[in-house]
Amino acid sequence: MSSIFDLFKKIEKKEEPSLPISHIIVGLGNPGDKYQRTRHNAGFLAIDYISEKYGTRCDRVKFKGLCGEATIGGMRVLLLKPQTFMNSSGESIAEASKFYKIPPEKIIVLSDDASFDVGKLRIRKSGSAGGHNGLKSVIECLGSDKFPRIKLGVGQKPNPDYDIADWVLAKIPSELEPHLYDLFTCLPDILALLLKGEIEKAMCDFNGISK
């Protein structure tokens, strides 16, 4: 005769084995209230959107940053917001990369870009930092520029003499914020393609769109 404990064992749900972290999705920015909603923090804002979209939070302190986990397209990913300040972002990413043994080509970096308008984005498979100090740090710390990046337009300087640091550290104008957040709605589809390795399709489908 079966005991009550045997019955419990029969009806007990077996826990699914946890998938390993396969990719890291990083948003670049600066920590602290002073920098919230600035152009340079577009990457942080994007990670916040992704976290909310997938029902998770990026608030665990690790790897010199804030991190969380999400399942996107059937893959388990680490979401990361480096807290080292922009110019040292690569230190945080390199620590996470080493811990999970994630190669550069499986690290997706979201950053601001002041070379095109708010509401536009550009996906690149690899390449130079293009004058962006956060991307420069990532390249230096990973020892490679072979990582995909999603560059989020934050608007161009009003004139060539305008100091770029002043520009990117200024708040995004309230009337332009809706365009940026509309752009974020594309990110789940873009990430699903990038996680499957279909970067050429992602570039073809989303480069040049305007929100």
PDB file of N, CA, C and O in Angstrom, residues 25-79:
ATOM      1  N   ILE A  25      23.371  40.914 -22.776  1.00  0.00           N
ATOM      2  CA  ILE A  25      22.820  42.112 -23.401  1.00  0.00           C
ATOM      3  C   ILE A  25      23.125  43.283 -22.475  1.00  0.00           C
ATOM      4  O   ILE A  25      22.684  43.306 -21.325  1.00  0.00           O
ATOM      5  N   VAL A  26      23.894  44.225 -22.975  1.00  0.00           N
ATOM      6  CA  VAL A  26      24.411  45.315 -22.156  1.00  0.00           C
ATOM      7  C   VAL A  26      23.858  46.658 -22.628  1.00  0.00           C
ATOM      8  O   VAL A  26      23.829  46.939 -23.823  1.00  0.00           O
ATOM      9  N   GLY A  27      23.444  47.482 -21.682  1.00  0.00           N
ATOM     10  CA  GLY A  27      23.088  48.860 -21.989  1.00  0.00           C
ATOM     11  C   GLY A  27      24.120  49.780 -21.353  1.00  0.00           C
ATOM     12  O   GLY A  27      24.445  49.632 -20.180  1.00  0.00           O
ATOM     13  N   LEU A  28      24.664  50.704 -22.128  1.00  0.00           N
ATOM     14  CA  LEU A  28      25.682  51.613 -21.611  1.00  0.00           C
ATOM     15  C   LEU A  28      25.053  52.883 -21.057  1.00  0.00           C
ATOM     16  O   LEU A  28      24.035  53.359 -21.560  1.00  0.00           O
ATOM     17  N   GLY A  29      25.684  53.421 -20.010  1.00  0.00           N
ATOM     18  CA  GLY A  29      25.181  54.642 -19.397  1.00  0.00           C
ATOM     19  C   GLY A  29      26.016  55.023 -18.191  1.00  0.00           C
ATOM     20  O   GLY A  29      27.063  54.414 -17.923  1.00  0.00           O
ATOM     21  N   ASN A  30      25.564  56.020 -17.469  1.00  0.00           N
ATOM     22  CA  ASN A  30      26.216  56.477 -16.244  1.00  0.00           C
ATOM     23  C   ASN A  30      25.272  56.282 -15.062  1.00  0.00           C
ATOM     24  O   ASN A  30      24.082  56.571 -15.173  1.00  0.00           O
ATOM     25  N   PRO A  31      25.783  55.803 -13.922  1.00  0.00           N
ATOM     26  CA  PRO A  31      24.934  55.615 -12.744  1.00  0.00           C
ATOM     27  C   PRO A  31      24.653  56.938 -12.036  1.00  0.00           C
ATOM     28  O   PRO A  31      25.407  57.911 -12.174  1.00  0.00           O
ATOM     29  N   GLY A  32      23.575  56.958 -11.258  1.00  0.00           N
ATOM     30  CA  GLY A  32      23.279  58.131 -10.437  1.00  0.00           C
ATOM     31  C   GLY A  32      22.137  58.971 -10.978  1.00  0.00           C
ATOM     32  O   GLY A  32      21.905  59.034 -12.184  1.00  0.00           O
ATOM     33  N   ASP A  33      21.425  59.612 -10.055  1.00  0.00           N
ATOM     34  CA  ASP A  33      20.266  60.430 -10.421  1.00  0.00           C
ATOM     35  C   ASP A  33      20.621  61.554 -11.386  1.00  0.00           C
ATOM     36  O   ASP A  33      19.813  61.953 -12.231  1.00  0.00           O
ATOM     37  N   LYS A  34      21.830  62.067 -11.248  1.00  0.00           N
ATOM     38  CA  LYS A  34      22.272  63.191 -12.077  1.00  0.00           C
ATOM     39  C   LYS A  34      22.181  62.875 -13.568  1.00  0.00           C
ATOM     40  O   LYS A  34      21.941  63.770 -14.394  1.00  0.00           O
ATOM     41  N   TYR A  35      22.357  61.600 -13.901  1.00  0.00           N
ATOM     42  CA  TYR A  35      22.443  61.222 -15.314  1.00  0.00           C
ATOM     43  C   TYR A  35      21.177  60.558 -15.859  1.00  0.00           C
ATOM     44  O   TYR A  35      21.144  60.167 -17.027  1.00  0.00           O
ATOM     45  N   GLN A  36      20.174  60.421 -15.031  1.00  0.00           N
ATOM     46  CA  GLN A  36      18.942  59.796 -15.499  1.00  0.00           C
ATOM     47  C   GLN A  36      18.331  60.592 -16.648  1.00  0.00           C
ATOM     48  O   GLN A  36      18.309  61.809 -16.632  1.00  0.00           O
ATOM     49  N   ARG A  37      17.876  59.862 -17.644  1.00  0.00           N
ATOM     50  CA  ARG A  37      17.177  60.421 -18.803  1.00  0.00           C
ATOM     51  C   ARG A  37      18.045  61.368 -19.632  1.00  0.00           C
ATOM     52  O   ARG A  37      17.535  62.205 -20.372  1.00  0.00           O
ATOM     53  N   THR A  38      19.363  61.223 -19.510  1.00  0.00           N
ATOM     54  CA  THR A  38      20.246  61.969 -20.394  1.00  0.00           C
ATOM     55  C   THR A  38      20.452  61.171 -21.681  1.00  0.00           C
ATOM     56  O   THR A  38      20.185  59.964 -21.737  1.00  0.00           O
ATOM     57  N   ARG A  39      20.945  61.841 -22.698  1.00  0.00           N
ATOM     58  CA  ARG A  39      21.172  61.167 -23.983  1.00  0.00           C
ATOM     59  C   ARG A  39      22.137  59.997 -23.826  1.00  0.00           C
ATOM     60  O   ARG A  39      21.954  58.938 -24.441  1.00  0.00           O
ATOM     61  N   HIS A  40      23.170  60.197 -23.019  1.00  0.00           N
ATOM     62  CA  HIS A  40      24.197  59.163 -22.844  1.00  0.00           C
ATOM     63  C   HIS A  40      23.641  57.920 -22.156  1.00  0.00           C
ATOM     64  O   HIS A  40      24.301  56.870 -22.174  1.00  0.00           O
ATOM     65  N   ASN A  41      22.474  58.017 -21.534  1.00  0.00           N
ATOM     66  CA  ASN A  41      21.896  56.883 -20.818  1.00  0.00           C
ATOM     67  C   ASN A  41      20.832  56.147 -21.621  1.00  0.00           C
ATOM     68  O   ASN A  41      20.045  55.381 -21.056  1.00  0.00           O
ATOM     69  N   ALA A  42      20.815  56.344 -22.914  1.00  0.00           N
ATOM     70  CA  ALA A  42      19.835  55.640 -23.753  1.00  0.00           C
ATOM     71  C   ALA A  42      19.965  54.128 -23.606  1.00  0.00           C
ATOM     72  O   ALA A  42      18.973  53.396 -23.628  1.00  0.00           O
ATOM     73  N   GLY A  43      21.199  53.635 -23.436  1.00  0.00           N
ATOM     74  CA  GLY A  43      21.400  52.198 -23.263  1.00  0.00           C
ATOM     75  C   GLY A  43      20.784  51.680 -21.978  1.00  0.00           C
ATOM     76  O   GLY A  43      20.166  50.604 -21.957  1.00  0.00           O
ATOM     77  N   PHE A  44      20.935  52.446 -20.889  1.00  0.00           N
ATOM     78  CA  PHE A  44      20.298  52.079 -19.622  1.00  0.00           C
ATOM     79  C   PHE A  44      18.777  52.042 -19.783  1.00  0.00           C
ATOM     80  O   PHE A  44      18.101  51.119 -19.299  1.00  0.00           O
ATOM     81  N   LEU A  45      18.229  53.067 -20.430  1.00  0.00           N
ATOM     82  CA  LEU A  45      16.776  53.134 -20.623  1.00  0.00           C
ATOM     83  C   LEU A  45      16.281  51.946 -21.440  1.00  0.00           C
ATOM     84  O   LEU A  45      15.203  51.404 -21.169  1.00  0.00           O
ATOM     85  N   ALA A  46      17.080  51.528 -22.415  1.00  0.00           N
ATOM     86  CA  ALA A  46      16.694  50.379 -23.234  1.00  0.00           C
ATOM     87  C   ALA A  46      16.662  49.096 -22.407  1.00  0.00           C
ATOM     88  O   ALA A  46      15.745  48.271 -22.548  1.00  0.00           O
ATOM     89  N   ILE A  47      17.654  48.915 -21.538  1.00  0.00           N
ATOM     90  CA  ILE A  47      17.666  47.726 -20.680  1.00  0.00           C
ATOM     91  C   ILE A  47      16.483  47.747 -19.717  1.00  0.00           C
ATOM     92  O   ILE A  47      15.862  46.703 -19.443  1.00  0.00           O
ATOM     93  N   ASP A  48      16.125  48.924 -19.215  1.00  0.00           N
ATOM     94  CA  ASP A  48      14.955  49.029 -18.347  1.00  0.00           C
ATOM     95  C   ASP A  48      13.695  48.603 -19.095  1.00  0.00           C
ATOM     96  O   ASP A  48      12.828  47.903 -18.537  1.00  0.00           O
ATOM     97  N   TYR A  49      13.587  49.014 -20.347  1.00  0.00           N
ATOM     98  CA  TYR A  49      12.428  48.622 -21.158  1.00  0.00           C
ATOM     99  C   TYR A  49      12.412  47.106 -21.362  1.00  0.00           C
ATOM    100  O   TYR A  49      11.375  46.453 -21.197  1.00  0.00           O
ATOM    101  N   ILE A  50      13.559  46.534 -21.722  1.00  0.00           N
ATOM    102  CA  ILE A  50      13.644  45.092 -21.962  1.00  0.00           C
ATOM    103  C   ILE A  50      13.310  44.320 -20.687  1.00  0.00           C
ATOM    104  O   ILE A  50      12.582  43.315 -20.721  1.00  0.00           O
ATOM    105  N   SER A  51      13.820  44.791 -19.554  1.00  0.00           N
ATOM    106  CA  SER A  51      13.550  44.118 -18.274  1.00  0.00           C
ATOM    107  C   SER A  51      12.052  44.079 -17.997  1.00  0.00           C
ATOM    108  O   SER A  51      11.497  43.033 -17.620  1.00  0.00           O
ATOM    109  N   GLU A  52      11.402  45.225 -18.180  1.00  0.00           N
ATOM    110  CA  GLU A  52       9.961  45.282 -17.931  1.00  0.00           C
ATOM    111  C   GLU A  52       9.195  44.412 -18.921  1.00  0.00           C
ATOM    112  O   GLU A  52       8.247  43.713 -18.552  1.00  0.00           O
ATOM    113  N   LYS A  53       9.625  44.430 -20.169  1.00  0.00           N
ATOM    114  CA  LYS A  53       8.956  43.646 -21.215  1.00  0.00           C
ATOM    115  C   LYS A  53       8.977  42.156 -20.886  1.00  0.00           C
ATOM    116  O   LYS A  53       7.991  41.444 -21.124  1.00  0.00           O
ATOM    117  N   TYR A  54      10.072  41.672 -20.322  1.00  0.00           N
ATOM    118  CA  TYR A  54      10.203  40.244 -20.052  1.00  0.00           C
ATOM    119  C   TYR A  54       9.990  39.891 -18.577  1.00  0.00           C
ATOM    120  O   TYR A  54      10.355  38.804 -18.134  1.00  0.00           O
ATOM    121  N   GLY A  55       9.412  40.823 -17.836  1.00  0.00           N
ATOM    122  CA  GLY A  55       8.993  40.532 -16.466  1.00  0.00           C
ATOM    123  C   GLY A  55      10.116  40.251 -15.502  1.00  0.00           C
ATOM    124  O   GLY A  55       9.990  39.388 -14.619  1.00  0.00           O
ATOM    125  N   THR A  56      11.223  40.968 -15.662  1.00  0.00           N
ATOM    126  CA  THR A  56      12.341  40.767 -14.753  1.00  0.00           C
ATOM    127  C   THR A  56      12.843  42.126 -14.278  1.00  0.00           C
ATOM    128  O   THR A  56      12.294  43.160 -14.637  1.00  0.00           O
ATOM    129  N   ARG A  57      13.892  42.116 -13.471  1.00  0.00           N
ATOM    130  CA  ARG A  57      14.476  43.362 -12.974  1.00  0.00           C
ATOM    131  C   ARG A  57      15.997  43.290 -13.107  1.00  0.00           C
ATOM    132  O   ARG A  57      16.591  42.227 -12.899  1.00  0.00           O
ATOM    133  N   CYS A  58      16.576  44.403 -13.452  1.00  0.00           N
ATOM    134  CA  CYS A  58      18.028  44.479 -13.575  1.00  0.00           C
ATOM    135  C   CYS A  58      18.546  45.241 -12.360  1.00  0.00           C
ATOM    136  O   CYS A  58      18.888  46.428 -12.447  1.00  0.00           O
ATOM    137  N   ASP A  59      18.596  44.552 -11.221  1.00  0.00           N
ATOM    138  CA  ASP A  59      18.927  45.237  -9.970  1.00  0.00           C
ATOM    139  C   ASP A  59      19.858  44.446  -9.051  1.00  0.00           C
ATOM    140  O   ASP A  59      20.115  44.842  -7.923  1.00  0.00           O
ATOM    141  N   ARG A  60      20.375  43.327  -9.536  1.00  0.00           N
ATOM    142  CA  ARG A  60      21.304  42.535  -8.735  1.00  0.00           C
ATOM    143  C   ARG A  60      22.720  43.077  -8.909  1.00  0.00           C
ATOM    144  O   ARG A  60      23.177  43.259 -10.043  1.00  0.00           O
ATOM    145  N   VAL A  61      23.399  43.357  -7.809  1.00  0.00           N
ATOM    146  CA  VAL A  61      24.735  43.949  -7.881  1.00  0.00           C
ATOM    147  C   VAL A  61      25.773  42.852  -8.117  1.00  0.00           C
ATOM    148  O   VAL A  61      25.976  41.968  -7.277  1.00  0.00           O
ATOM    149  N   LYS A  62      26.408  42.901  -9.273  1.00  0.00           N
ATOM    150  CA  LYS A  62      27.442  41.931  -9.612  1.00  0.00           C
ATOM    151  C   LYS A  62      28.205  42.436 -10.843  1.00  0.00           C
ATOM    152  O   LYS A  62      27.659  43.210 -11.626  1.00  0.00           O
ATOM    153  N   PHE A  63      29.422  42.006 -10.992  1.00  0.00           N
ATOM    154  CA  PHE A  63      30.250  42.370 -12.150  1.00  0.00           C
ATOM    155  C   PHE A  63      30.413  43.893 -12.290  1.00  0.00           C
ATOM    156  O   PHE A  63      30.415  44.420 -13.404  1.00  0.00           O
ATOM    157  N   LYS A  64      30.544  44.590 -11.183  1.00  0.00           N
ATOM    158  CA  LYS A  64      30.654  46.053 -11.197  1.00  0.00           C
ATOM    159  C   LYS A  64      29.461  46.691 -11.921  1.00  0.00           C
ATOM    160  O   LYS A  64      29.597  47.724 -12.584  1.00  0.00           O
ATOM    161  N   GLY A  65      28.314  46.061 -11.778  1.00  0.00           N
ATOM    162  CA  GLY A  65      27.132  46.574 -12.452  1.00  0.00           C
ATOM    163  C   GLY A  65      25.863  46.085 -11.797  1.00  0.00           C
ATOM    164  O   GLY A  65      25.885  45.439 -10.745  1.00  0.00           O
ATOM    165  N   LEU A  66      24.746  46.405 -12.423  1.00  0.00           N
ATOM    166  CA  LEU A  66      23.443  45.878 -12.038  1.00  0.00           C
ATOM    167  C   LEU A  66      23.028  44.885 -13.113  1.00  0.00           C
ATOM    168  O   LEU A  66      23.131  45.177 -14.304  1.00  0.00           O
ATOM    169  N   CYS A  67      22.568  43.724 -12.693  1.00  0.00           N
ATOM    170  CA  CYS A  67      22.224  42.713 -13.686  1.00  0.00           C
ATOM    171  C   CYS A  67      20.941  41.982 -13.329  1.00  0.00           C
ATOM    172  O   CYS A  67      20.420  42.074 -12.212  1.00  0.00           O
ATOM    173  N   GLY A  68      20.430  41.286 -14.298  1.00  0.00           N
ATOM    174  CA  GLY A  68      19.236  40.464 -14.162  1.00  0.00           C
ATOM    175  C   GLY A  68      19.269  39.411 -15.253  1.00  0.00           C
ATOM    176  O   GLY A  68      20.182  39.392 -16.085  1.00  0.00           O
ATOM    177  N   GLU A  69      18.284  38.543 -15.248  1.00  0.00           N
ATOM    178  CA  GLU A  69      18.232  37.491 -16.256  1.00  0.00           C
ATOM    179  C   GLU A  69      16.867  37.493 -16.924  1.00  0.00           C
ATOM    180  O   GLU A  69      15.860  37.846 -16.314  1.00  0.00           O
ATOM    181  N   ALA A  70      16.850  37.105 -18.191  1.00  0.00           N
ATOM    182  CA  ALA A  70      15.595  37.022 -18.944  1.00  0.00           C
ATOM    183  C   ALA A  70      15.710  35.880 -19.945  1.00  0.00           C
ATOM    184  O   ALA A  70      16.820  35.486 -20.332  1.00  0.00           O
ATOM    185  N   THR A  71      14.558  35.353 -20.342  1.00  0.00           N
ATOM    186  CA  THR A  71      14.519  34.354 -21.409  1.00  0.00           C
ATOM    187  C   THR A  71      13.903  35.007 -22.629  1.00  0.00           C
ATOM    188  O   THR A  71      12.759  35.452 -22.607  1.00  0.00           O
ATOM    189  N   ILE A  72      14.691  35.110 -23.681  1.00  0.00           N
ATOM    190  CA  ILE A  72      14.264  35.763 -24.914  1.00  0.00           C
ATOM    191  C   ILE A  72      14.466  34.789 -26.070  1.00  0.00           C
ATOM    192  O   ILE A  72      15.568  34.290 -26.281  1.00  0.00           O
ATOM    193  N   GLY A  73      13.399  34.509 -26.788  1.00  0.00           N
ATOM    194  CA  GLY A  73      13.506  33.580 -27.909  1.00  0.00           C
ATOM    195  C   GLY A  73      13.994  32.211 -27.499  1.00  0.00           C
ATOM    196  O   GLY A  73      14.707  31.543 -28.249  1.00  0.00           O
ATOM    197  N   GLY A  74      13.618  31.795 -26.290  1.00  0.00           N
ATOM    198  CA  GLY A  74      14.025  30.482 -25.806  1.00  0.00           C
ATOM    199  C   GLY A  74      15.442  30.429 -25.275  1.00  0.00           C
ATOM    200  O   GLY A  74      15.926  29.347 -24.902  1.00  0.00           O
ATOM    201  N   MET A  75      16.124  31.575 -25.213  1.00  0.00           N
ATOM    202  CA  MET A  75      17.493  31.614 -24.721  1.00  0.00           C
ATOM    203  C   MET A  75      17.572  32.419 -23.430  1.00  0.00           C
ATOM    204  O   MET A  75      16.894  33.437 -23.289  1.00  0.00           O
ATOM    205  N   ARG A  76      18.397  31.951 -22.522  1.00  0.00           N
ATOM    206  CA  ARG A  76      18.587  32.635 -21.243  1.00  0.00           C
ATOM    207  C   ARG A  76      19.732  33.627 -21.377  1.00  0.00           C
ATOM    208  O   ARG A  76      20.847  33.243 -21.762  1.00  0.00           O
ATOM    209  N   VAL A  77      19.441  34.888 -21.093  1.00  0.00           N
ATOM    210  CA  VAL A  77      20.445  35.937 -21.280  1.00  0.00           C
ATOM    211  C   VAL A  77      20.651  36.709 -19.989  1.00  0.00           C
ATOM    212  O   VAL A  77      19.771  36.770 -19.124  1.00  0.00           O
ATOM    213  N   LEU A  78      21.829  37.296 -19.877  1.00  0.00           N
ATOM    214  CA  LEU A  78      22.132  38.197 -18.774  1.00  0.00           C
ATOM    215  C   LEU A  78      21.915  39.618 -19.262  1.00  0.00           C
ATOM    216  O   LEU A  78      22.435  40.012 -20.309  1.00  0.00           O
ATOM    217  N   LEU A  79      21.145  40.396 -18.517  1.00  0.00           N
ATOM    218  CA  LEU A  79      20.978  41.820 -18.786  1.00  0.00           C
ATOM    219  C   LEU A  79      21.918  42.566 -17.860  1.00  0.00           C
ATOM    220  O   LEU A  79      21.992  42.282 -16.666  1.00  0.00           O
TER     221      LEU A  79
END
